[in-house]
Amino acid sequence: MPPPFFARRRFLLCFLALVALAGSWLRAAALADGGLPPDWWRDAVFYEIFVRSFADARSGPLANDGIGDFQGLIDKLDYLNDGQGAAGKSLGVTALWLMPIHPSPSYHGYDVSDYFAVNPEFGDMELFKRFLAEAHRRGIRVIIDFVPNHASSQHPLFQQALKESADGDTRKLFRFAEVPPELFGPWDQRAWHPAGSPERGFYYGVFSSEMPDWNFNDPRVTEHHRRAAEFWLKDVGVDGLRLDAVRYLLEVGEQLQDTTETREWLREFTEFCHRVKPGSFIIGENTARMTEVARAIRGGALDSAFEFDLARATIESVRLHTPGILTKALARLDALYAGDSPWATLLTNHDQERARTQLDGNEALTRLATKVLFTLPGVPFLYYGEELGMQAAKPDPELRTPMPWTAESPNAGFAAAGVRAWKAPKPDYPEVNVAAQRDASDSLLNLYRRLIRLNESSVALRHGRPVPIVADSARLYVQMRETADEAVVIVGNFGAEPVAGPKLTVERSVLRSGWQLSEELERTTVAAPEINATGGFEGWRPLPELAPQSVYVLRWRR
Ligand SMILES: [Ca+2]
Ligand SMILES: [Ca+2]
């Protein structure tokens, strides 16, 4: 019979196991009925999809028109996450961001002509809801693009405004002026556009004449946007919104971006979304520098935002073999957010050259950048096709070409072979496609799978508190983060040659002797350090040598 201490401990372990089991059952149940645990997005890995380019249905009313649609998306959900966890063969992402799905005159959809409907080329609302249910069934949550700053010039309200005289009521929903107060916008583009005839004046469209800015000083605009947000979050059941171009909502005098009034509007809008759907996730596209992005997030204007400075630092660090660029960016973020990490990490999105293109087509560097991405603090976002190493430079439509599923000519499995696709796939699709990489264990696709699971399994990796760590070589990438019962040290060699492993010193951490240590990424064995009374170690050399372009994740578990 064990002594009472062990009996108590066994009871405690059983109890904890039951609690964990109940927790996972509750999570699954919550996903099924649409309820959302708070901050679910902090544990998610997001995948950004351009519906037009993902998959054309093979049967039904939307089939074989060369345009991706919701049915095609449903048919490919098992590729993204088959709901079987590590036992399955899927990529393992747990959330999707769909680029605009609303009716729009453009191919990209960032000029919305009806905020309450879906683009008929993609399907109808019933089909969209079926897609949503299929995603939720697999444990995948879905956020959609929401474009608050501007409408389409084809939006019925703007069309009506164009017809009105200068004091017309609908004109007040947009920014009209008899004479433009200034001709140019924040990046010296033309921002005031003639409204058709001299007596109708000009209107403001920060992006283009096809995208008239809403006038947020008119309360009807806020009311319209809130009704639309409530419709999608509550009636349709999406799990969050990705807000487009949030720097530009409210202009104040000559200040055309990053105004206090914009952050205040966003804070109230985000609160509204949380009220109508508790747990809904509001992430913004703010292309400002990290100080401004942090001000928005920390002030409650957004739950999260893309950390574009960090993305640039990641790519440049890898491209120039200079981890210091990234280390400095991370140190600034740690200071700005006091150790919290609510921001979204990425290598690229639909507006940027593909990662492999930015890395001069180099596959080894692309793999390295990917390893760095999924070992950064934050919430990772991945743009479709990056997991295959697609390459593309601007103009924008080239960044948004059909997903290559197979080597089938001429549509790469995106659409049936006899169909004329809305856009041709990239010419390297015979090699760069899902089928070619799925079963090749050393493929980029399989590296993504491994990294996504590693990232999802480690709270310390995603959101651990930063721990000061000193290495005896400044040429290496070294980070440490910890939670109450886990610690990770990330060691990277960004160079093309092997180097000697560094000696690492930590003064204090959560570590205690007896915690289990393993290396989780490069599949190597490491020597454990002597942990002192404050959780520190001195001059520890975990690896004799670091392979070229490698990232090691040394992970302790209690
Ligand atoms: Ca179609
Ligand atoms: Ca605006």
Coordinates of N, CA, C and O in Angstrom, one line a residue, residues 170-306:
T170 N -28.0 61.3 -48.5 CA -27.2 60.1 -48.7 C -25.7 60.5 -48.9 O -24.8 59.7 -48.6
R171 N -25.5 61.7 -49.5 CA -24.1 62.2 -49.8 C -23.4 62.3 -48.4 O -22.1 62.1 -48.4
K172 N -24.1 62.5 -47.4 CA -23.4 62.7 -46.1 C -22.8 61.4 -45.5 O -22.0 61.4 -44.6
L173 N -23.2 60.2 -46.1 CA -22.6 59.0 -45.7 C -21.2 58.8 -46.2 O -20.4 57.9 -45.8
F174 N -20.8 59.6 -47.2 CA -19.5 59.6 -47.8 C -18.8 60.9 -47.6 O -19.4 61.8 -47.0
R175 N -17.6 61.1 -48.1 CA -16.9 62.4 -47.9 C -16.9 63.2 -49.2 O -16.0 63.0 -50.0
F176 N -17.9 64.0 -49.3 CA -18.0 64.8 -50.5 C -17.5 66.2 -50.2 O -17.6 66.7 -49.0
A177 N -17.0 67.0 -51.2 CA -16.6 68.4 -51.0 C -16.8 69.1 -52.3 O -16.5 68.5 -53.4
E178 N -17.2 70.3 -52.2 CA -17.4 71.1 -53.5 C -16.0 71.3 -54.1 O -15.8 71.1 -55.3
V179 N -15.0 71.7 -53.3 CA -13.6 71.8 -53.7 C -12.8 70.9 -52.8 O -13.0 71.0 -51.5
P180 N -12.0 70.0 -53.3 CA -11.2 69.2 -52.4 C -10.3 70.0 -51.4 O -9.6 70.9 -51.9
P181 N -10.3 69.7 -50.1 CA -9.5 70.4 -49.2 C -8.0 70.2 -49.5 O -7.2 71.0 -49.3
E182 N -7.7 69.0 -50.0 CA -6.3 68.7 -50.4 C -6.5 67.7 -51.5 O -7.5 66.9 -51.5
L183 N -5.6 67.6 -52.5 CA -5.8 66.6 -53.6 C -5.2 65.3 -53.2 O -5.7 64.2 -53.7
F184 N -4.2 65.2 -52.4 CA -3.4 64.0 -52.2 C -3.6 63.4 -50.8 O -3.9 64.0 -49.9
G185 N -3.5 62.1 -50.8 CA -3.7 61.3 -49.6 C -2.4 61.0 -48.8 O -1.4 61.6 -49.1
P186 N -2.5 60.1 -47.8 CA -1.3 59.9 -46.9 C 0.0 59.4 -47.6 O 1.0 59.6 -47.1
W187 N -0.1 58.7 -48.7 CA 1.1 58.3 -49.4 C 1.2 59.0 -50.7 O 1.8 58.5 -51.7
D188 N 0.7 60.3 -50.8 CA 0.9 61.2 -51.9 C 0.1 60.7 -53.2 O 0.5 61.0 -54.3
Q189 N -0.8 59.8 -53.0 CA -1.7 59.4 -54.1 C -2.8 60.3 -54.3 O -3.1 61.1 -53.3
R190 N -3.5 60.3 -55.4 CA -4.7 61.1 -55.6 C -5.8 60.6 -54.7 O -6.1 59.4 -54.8
A191 N -6.3 61.4 -53.8 CA -7.3 60.8 -52.9 C -8.7 61.5 -53.1 O -9.7 60.9 -52.6
W192 N -8.8 62.6 -53.7 CA -10.1 63.3 -54.0 C -10.4 63.1 -55.5 O -9.6 63.4 -56.4
H193 N -11.6 62.6 -55.8 CA -11.9 62.2 -57.2 C -13.1 63.0 -57.6 O -14.1 63.1 -56.9
P194 N -13.1 63.5 -58.9 CA -14.3 64.2 -59.4 C -15.5 63.3 -59.4 O -15.5 62.2 -59.8
A195 N -16.6 63.9 -58.9 CA -17.9 63.1 -58.8 C -18.7 63.1 -60.1 O -19.9 62.8 -60.0
G196 N -18.2 63.5 -61.2 CA -18.9 63.3 -62.5 C -19.0 64.6 -63.2 O -18.8 64.7 -64.4
S197 N -19.4 65.7 -62.5 CA -19.6 67.0 -63.1 C -19.2 68.1 -62.1 O -19.3 67.8 -60.9
P198 N -18.8 69.3 -62.5 CA -18.3 70.3 -61.6 C -19.2 70.6 -60.5 O -18.8 70.7 -59.3
E199 N -20.6 70.6 -60.7 CA -21.5 71.0 -59.7 C -21.6 69.9 -58.6 O -22.1 70.1 -57.5
R200 N -21.2 68.6 -59.0 CA -21.3 67.5 -58.0 C -20.0 67.4 -57.1 O -20.0 66.6 -56.2
G201 N -19.0 68.2 -57.4 CA -17.8 68.3 -56.6 C -16.9 67.1 -56.6 O -16.8 66.4 -57.7
F202 N -16.3 66.8 -55.5 CA -15.3 65.7 -55.4 C -15.7 64.8 -54.2 O -16.4 65.2 -53.3
Y203 N -15.2 63.6 -54.2 CA -15.3 62.7 -53.1 C -14.0 62.1 -52.7 O -13.1 61.9 -53.6
Y204 N -13.9 61.7 -51.5 CA -12.6 61.2 -50.9 C -12.6 59.6 -51.0 O -13.5 59.0 -50.6
G205 N -11.6 59.1 -51.6 CA -11.4 57.6 -51.7 C -9.9 57.4 -51.5 O -9.1 57.6 -52.5
V206 N -9.4 57.0 -50.3 CA -8.0 57.0 -50.0 C -7.3 56.0 -50.9 O -6.1 56.2 -51.3
F207 N -8.0 54.9 -51.3 CA -7.3 53.9 -52.1 C -7.5 54.1 -53.6 O -6.6 53.9 -54.4
S208 N -8.7 54.5 -54.0 CA -8.9 54.7 -55.4 C -10.3 55.3 -55.6 O -11.1 55.3 -54.7
S209 N -10.6 55.7 -56.9 CA -11.9 56.3 -57.1 C -13.0 55.2 -57.1 O -14.2 55.5 -56.9
E210 N -12.6 53.9 -57.2 CA -13.6 52.8 -57.0 C -14.0 52.5 -55.6 O -14.8 51.7 -55.3
M211 N -13.3 53.2 -54.6 CA -13.5 52.9 -53.2 C -13.7 54.1 -52.4 O -12.8 54.6 -51.7
P212 N -14.9 54.7 -52.5 CA -15.2 55.9 -51.7 C -15.2 55.6 -50.2 O -15.8 54.7 -49.8
D213 N -14.5 56.5 -49.5 CA -14.4 56.3 -48.0 C -15.8 56.6 -47.4 O -16.5 57.6 -47.8
W214 N -16.2 55.8 -46.4 CA -17.4 56.2 -45.6 C -17.1 57.4 -44.8 O -15.9 57.6 -44.4
N215 N -18.1 58.1 -44.5 CA -17.9 59.3 -43.5 C -18.3 58.9 -42.1 O -19.5 58.8 -41.8
F216 N -17.3 58.6 -41.3 CA -17.6 58.1 -40.0 C -18.1 59.1 -39.0 O -18.5 58.8 -37.9
N217 N -18.2 60.4 -39.5 CA -18.8 61.4 -38.6 C -20.3 61.4 -38.7 O -21.0 62.0 -37.9
D218 N -20.8 60.6 -39.6 CA -22.3 60.4 -39.7 C -22.6 59.1 -38.9 O -22.2 58.0 -39.3
P219 N -23.4 59.2 -37.9 CA -23.7 58.0 -37.0 C -24.4 56.9 -37.8 O -24.3 55.8 -37.4
R220 N -25.0 57.2 -39.0 CA -25.6 56.1 -39.7 C -24.5 55.1 -40.3 O -24.9 54.0 -40.5
V221 N -23.3 55.6 -40.5 CA -22.2 54.7 -41.0 C -21.9 53.7 -39.9 O -21.8 52.5 -40.1
T222 N -21.7 54.2 -38.6 CA -21.4 53.3 -37.5 C -22.6 52.3 -37.4 O -22.3 51.1 -37.2
E223 N -23.8 52.8 -37.5 CA -24.9 51.9 -37.3 C -25.0 50.9 -38.4 O -25.2 49.7 -38.1
H224 N -24.7 51.2 -39.7 CA -24.6 50.3 -40.8 C -23.6 49.2 -40.5 O -23.8 48.0 -40.6
H225 N -22.4 49.6 -40.1 CA -21.3 48.7 -39.8 C -21.6 47.8 -38.7 O -21.3 46.6 -38.7
R226 N -22.2 48.3 -37.7 CA -22.6 47.4 -36.5 C -23.6 46.4 -36.9 O -23.6 45.3 -36.5
R227 N -24.6 46.9 -37.7 CA -25.7 45.9 -38.1 C -25.0 44.8 -38.9 O -25.3 43.6 -38.8
A228 N -24.1 45.2 -39.8 CA -23.4 44.2 -40.6 C -22.6 43.2 -39.8 O -22.6 42.0 -40.0
A229 N -21.8 43.8 -38.8 CA -21.0 42.9 -37.9 C -21.9 42.0 -37.2 O -21.6 40.8 -37.0
E230 N -23.0 42.5 -36.6 CA -23.9 41.6 -35.8 C -24.5 40.5 -36.7 O -24.6 39.4 -36.3
F231 N -24.8 40.9 -37.9 CA -25.4 39.9 -38.9 C -24.4 38.7 -39.1 O -24.8 37.6 -39.0
W232 N -23.1 39.1 -39.3 CA -22.2 38.0 -39.6 C -21.8 37.2 -38.4 O -21.7 36.0 -38.4
L233 N -21.6 37.9 -37.3 CA -21.2 37.2 -36.1 C -22.3 36.4 -35.5 O -22.1 35.2 -35.0
K234 N -23.5 37.0 -35.4 CA -24.6 36.3 -34.7 C -25.5 35.5 -35.6 O -25.7 34.3 -35.3
D235 N -26.0 36.1 -36.6 CA -27.0 35.4 -37.5 C -26.3 34.4 -38.3 O -26.8 33.2 -38.4
V236 N -25.2 34.7 -38.9 CA -24.5 33.7 -39.8 C -23.6 32.8 -38.9 O -23.5 31.6 -39.2
G237 N -22.9 33.4 -38.0 CA -22.1 32.6 -37.0 C -20.6 32.5 -37.3 O -20.0 31.5 -36.9
V238 N -20.0 33.5 -38.0 CA -18.6 33.4 -38.1 C -18.0 33.8 -36.7 O -18.6 34.3 -35.8
D239 N -16.7 33.5 -36.6 CA -16.0 33.5 -35.2 C -15.3 34.8 -35.0 O -14.7 35.0 -34.0
G240 N -15.2 35.7 -36.0 CA -14.5 36.9 -35.9 C -14.4 37.6 -37.2 O -14.9 37.2 -38.3
L241 N -13.8 38.8 -37.1 CA -13.6 39.7 -38.3 C -12.2 40.1 -38.4 O -11.5 40.5 -37.4
R242 N -11.7 40.1 -39.7 CA -10.4 40.8 -40.0 C -10.7 42.1 -40.6 O -11.3 42.2 -41.7
L243 N -10.4 43.2 -39.9 CA -10.8 44.5 -40.3 C -9.7 45.1 -41.3 O -8.6 45.2 -40.9
D244 N -10.2 45.5 -42.4 CA -9.2 45.9 -43.5 C -8.9 47.4 -43.2 O -9.7 48.2 -42.8
A245 N -7.6 47.7 -43.5 CA -7.1 49.1 -43.6 C -7.6 50.0 -42.4 O -8.1 51.1 -42.6
V246 N -7.4 49.5 -41.2 CA -7.9 50.3 -40.0 C -7.2 51.6 -39.7 O -7.7 52.3 -38.9
R247 N -6.1 51.9 -40.4 CA -5.5 53.2 -40.1 C -6.3 54.3 -40.6 O -6.0 55.5 -40.2
Y248 N -7.1 54.1 -41.6 CA -7.7 55.2 -42.4 C -9.1 55.5 -42.1 O -9.7 56.3 -42.9
L249 N -9.7 55.0 -41.0 CA -11.1 55.2 -40.8 C -11.6 56.7 -40.7 O -12.3 57.2 -41.5
L250 N -11.1 57.3 -39.7 CA -11.5 58.7 -39.5 C -10.4 59.7 -39.7 O -9.3 59.6 -39.1
E251 N -10.7 60.7 -40.6 CA -9.7 61.7 -40.9 C -10.0 62.9 -40.0 O -11.2 63.2 -39.8
V252 N -9.0 63.6 -39.5 CA -9.2 64.7 -38.7 C -8.4 65.9 -39.2 O -7.1 65.8 -39.1
G253 N -9.0 66.8 -39.9 CA -8.2 67.9 -40.5 C -7.2 67.3 -41.5 O -7.6 66.5 -42.3
E254 N -6.0 67.6 -41.3 CA -5.0 67.2 -42.3 C -4.4 65.8 -41.9 O -3.6 65.2 -42.6
Q255 N -4.8 65.3 -40.7 CA -4.3 64.0 -40.3 C -5.2 62.9 -40.9 O -6.4 62.8 -40.5
L256 N -4.6 62.1 -41.8 CA -5.4 61.2 -42.6 C -5.3 59.8 -42.2 O -5.9 58.9 -42.8
Q257 N -4.4 59.5 -41.2 CA -4.2 58.2 -40.7 C -3.9 58.2 -39.2 O -3.4 59.2 -38.7
D258 N -4.2 57.0 -38.5 CA -3.7 56.9 -37.1 C -4.3 57.9 -36.2 O -3.6 58.3 -35.3
T259 N -5.5 58.4 -36.4 CA -6.1 59.4 -35.5 C -6.6 58.8 -34.2 O -7.0 57.6 -34.2
T260 N -6.6 59.6 -33.2 CA -7.2 59.1 -31.9 C -8.6 58.7 -32.1 O -9.1 57.8 -31.5
E261 N -9.3 59.5 -33.0 CA -10.7 59.2 -33.2 C -10.9 57.9 -33.9 O -11.9 57.2 -33.6
T262 N -10.0 57.5 -34.7 CA -10.1 56.1 -35.3 C -9.9 55.0 -34.3 O -10.7 54.1 -34.2
R263 N -8.9 55.2 -33.4 CA -8.8 54.2 -32.4 C -10.0 54.1 -31.4 O -10.4 53.0 -31.0
E264 N -10.6 55.3 -31.2 CA -11.8 55.3 -30.3 C -12.9 54.6 -31.0 O -13.7 53.8 -30.4
W265 N -13.1 54.9 -32.3 CA -14.2 54.2 -33.0 C -14.0 52.7 -33.0 O -14.9 51.9 -32.8
L266 N -12.7 52.3 -33.2 CA -12.4 50.8 -33.2 C -12.7 50.2 -31.9 O -13.2 49.1 -31.8
R267 N -12.3 50.9 -30.8 CA -12.5 50.4 -29.5 C -14.0 50.1 -29.2 O -14.4 49.0 -28.7
E268 N -14.8 51.1 -29.6 CA -16.3 50.9 -29.4 C -16.8 49.8 -30.3 O -17.7 49.0 -29.9
F269 N -16.3 49.7 -31.5 CA -16.8 48.7 -32.5 C -16.4 47.3 -32.0 O -17.2 46.3 -32.0
T270 N -15.1 47.2 -31.5 CA -14.6 45.9 -31.0 C -15.5 45.5 -29.8 O -15.9 44.3 -29.6
E271 N -15.7 46.4 -28.9 CA -16.6 46.1 -27.7 C -18.0 45.7 -28.1 O -18.5 44.7 -27.6
F272 N -18.5 46.3 -29.2 CA -19.8 46.0 -29.7 C -19.8 44.5 -30.2 O -20.7 43.7 -29.8
C273 N -18.8 44.2 -30.9 CA -18.7 42.8 -31.4 C -18.6 41.8 -30.3 O -19.2 40.7 -30.3
H274 N -17.8 42.1 -29.3 CA -17.7 41.2 -28.1 C -19.0 41.1 -27.4 O -19.3 40.0 -26.9
R275 N -19.8 42.2 -27.4 CA -21.1 42.1 -26.8 C -22.1 41.3 -27.5 O -22.7 40.4 -26.9
V276 N -22.1 41.4 -28.8 CA -23.1 40.6 -29.6 C -22.7 39.2 -29.7 O -23.5 38.3 -29.9
K277 N -21.3 39.0 -29.7 CA -20.8 37.6 -29.7 C -19.6 37.5 -28.8 O -18.5 37.7 -29.3
P278 N -19.8 37.1 -27.6 CA -18.7 36.9 -26.7 C -17.7 36.0 -27.2 O -18.0 34.9 -27.8
G279 N -16.4 36.4 -27.1 CA -15.3 35.5 -27.6 C -15.0 35.8 -29.1 O -14.0 35.2 -29.6
S280 N -15.8 36.6 -29.8 CA -15.5 36.9 -31.2 C -14.1 37.6 -31.3 O -13.8 38.4 -30.4
F281 N -13.4 37.3 -32.3 CA -12.0 37.8 -32.5 C -12.0 38.9 -33.5 O -12.4 38.7 -34.7
I282 N -11.4 40.1 -33.1 CA -11.4 41.2 -34.0 C -9.9 41.5 -34.2 O -9.2 42.0 -33.3
I283 N -9.4 41.3 -35.4 CA -8.0 41.6 -35.8 C -8.0 42.6 -36.9 O -8.8 42.6 -37.8
G284 N -7.1 43.6 -36.8 CA -7.0 44.6 -37.8 C -5.8 44.6 -38.6 O -4.7 44.1 -38.2
E285 N -5.9 45.1 -39.8 CA -4.8 45.3 -40.7 C -4.3 46.8 -40.5 O -4.9 47.7 -41.0
N286 N -3.3 46.9 -39.7 CA -2.7 48.2 -39.5 C -1.3 48.2 -39.9 O -0.4 47.5 -39.4
T287 N -1.0 48.9 -41.0 CA 0.3 48.8 -41.7 C 1.3 49.8 -41.0 O 2.4 50.0 -41.5
A288 N 0.9 50.4 -39.9 CA 1.8 51.4 -39.2 C 2.9 50.6 -38.6 O 2.9 49.4 -38.5
R289 N 3.9 51.4 -38.1 CA 5.0 50.8 -37.3 C 4.5 50.2 -36.0 O 3.5 50.5 -35.5
M290 N 5.4 49.4 -35.4 CA 4.9 48.6 -34.3 C 4.5 49.5 -33.1 O 3.6 49.0 -32.3
T291 N 5.0 50.7 -32.9 CA 4.6 51.5 -31.8 C 3.1 51.8 -31.9 O 2.3 51.8 -30.9
E292 N 2.7 52.2 -33.1 CA 1.3 52.6 -33.4 C 0.4 51.3 -33.3 O -0.7 51.4 -32.7
V293 N 0.8 50.2 -33.8 CA 0.1 49.0 -33.7 C -0.2 48.6 -32.2 O -1.3 48.2 -31.8
A294 N 0.9 48.7 -31.4 CA 0.8 48.4 -30.0 C -0.2 49.3 -29.3 O -0.9 48.9 -28.4
R295 N -0.2 50.6 -29.7 CA -1.1 51.6 -29.1 C -2.5 51.1 -29.3 O -3.4 51.2 -28.5
A296 N -2.8 50.7 -30.5 CA -4.2 50.2 -30.9 C -4.6 49.0 -30.1 O -5.7 48.9 -29.5
I297 N -3.7 48.0 -30.0 CA -4.0 46.8 -29.3 C -4.1 47.0 -27.8 O -5.1 46.6 -27.2
R298 N -3.1 47.7 -27.3 CA -3.1 47.8 -25.8 C -4.2 48.8 -25.3 O -4.7 48.7 -24.2
G299 N -4.7 49.6 -26.2 CA -5.8 50.5 -25.9 C -7.2 49.9 -26.1 O -8.2 50.5 -25.9
G300 N -7.2 48.6 -26.5 CA -8.5 47.9 -26.7 C -9.2 48.2 -28.0 O -10.3 47.8 -28.2
A301 N -8.5 48.9 -29.0 CA -9.1 49.1 -30.3 C -9.3 47.8 -31.1 O -10.2 47.7 -31.9
L302 N -8.4 46.9 -30.8 CA -8.4 45.6 -31.5 C -8.0 44.5 -30.6 O -7.2 44.8 -29.6
D303 N -8.4 43.3 -30.8 CA -7.9 42.1 -30.0 C -6.4 41.9 -30.5 O -5.6 41.6 -29.6
S304 N -6.2 42.0 -31.8 CA -4.9 41.7 -32.3 C -4.7 42.5 -33.6 O -5.6 43.1 -34.1
A305 N -3.5 42.5 -34.1 CA -3.2 43.1 -35.4 C -1.9 42.4 -35.9 O -1.1 41.8 -35.2
F306 N -1.8 42.5 -37.2 CA -0.6 41.9 -37.9 C 0.6 42.7 -37.5 O 0.6 43.9 -37.6

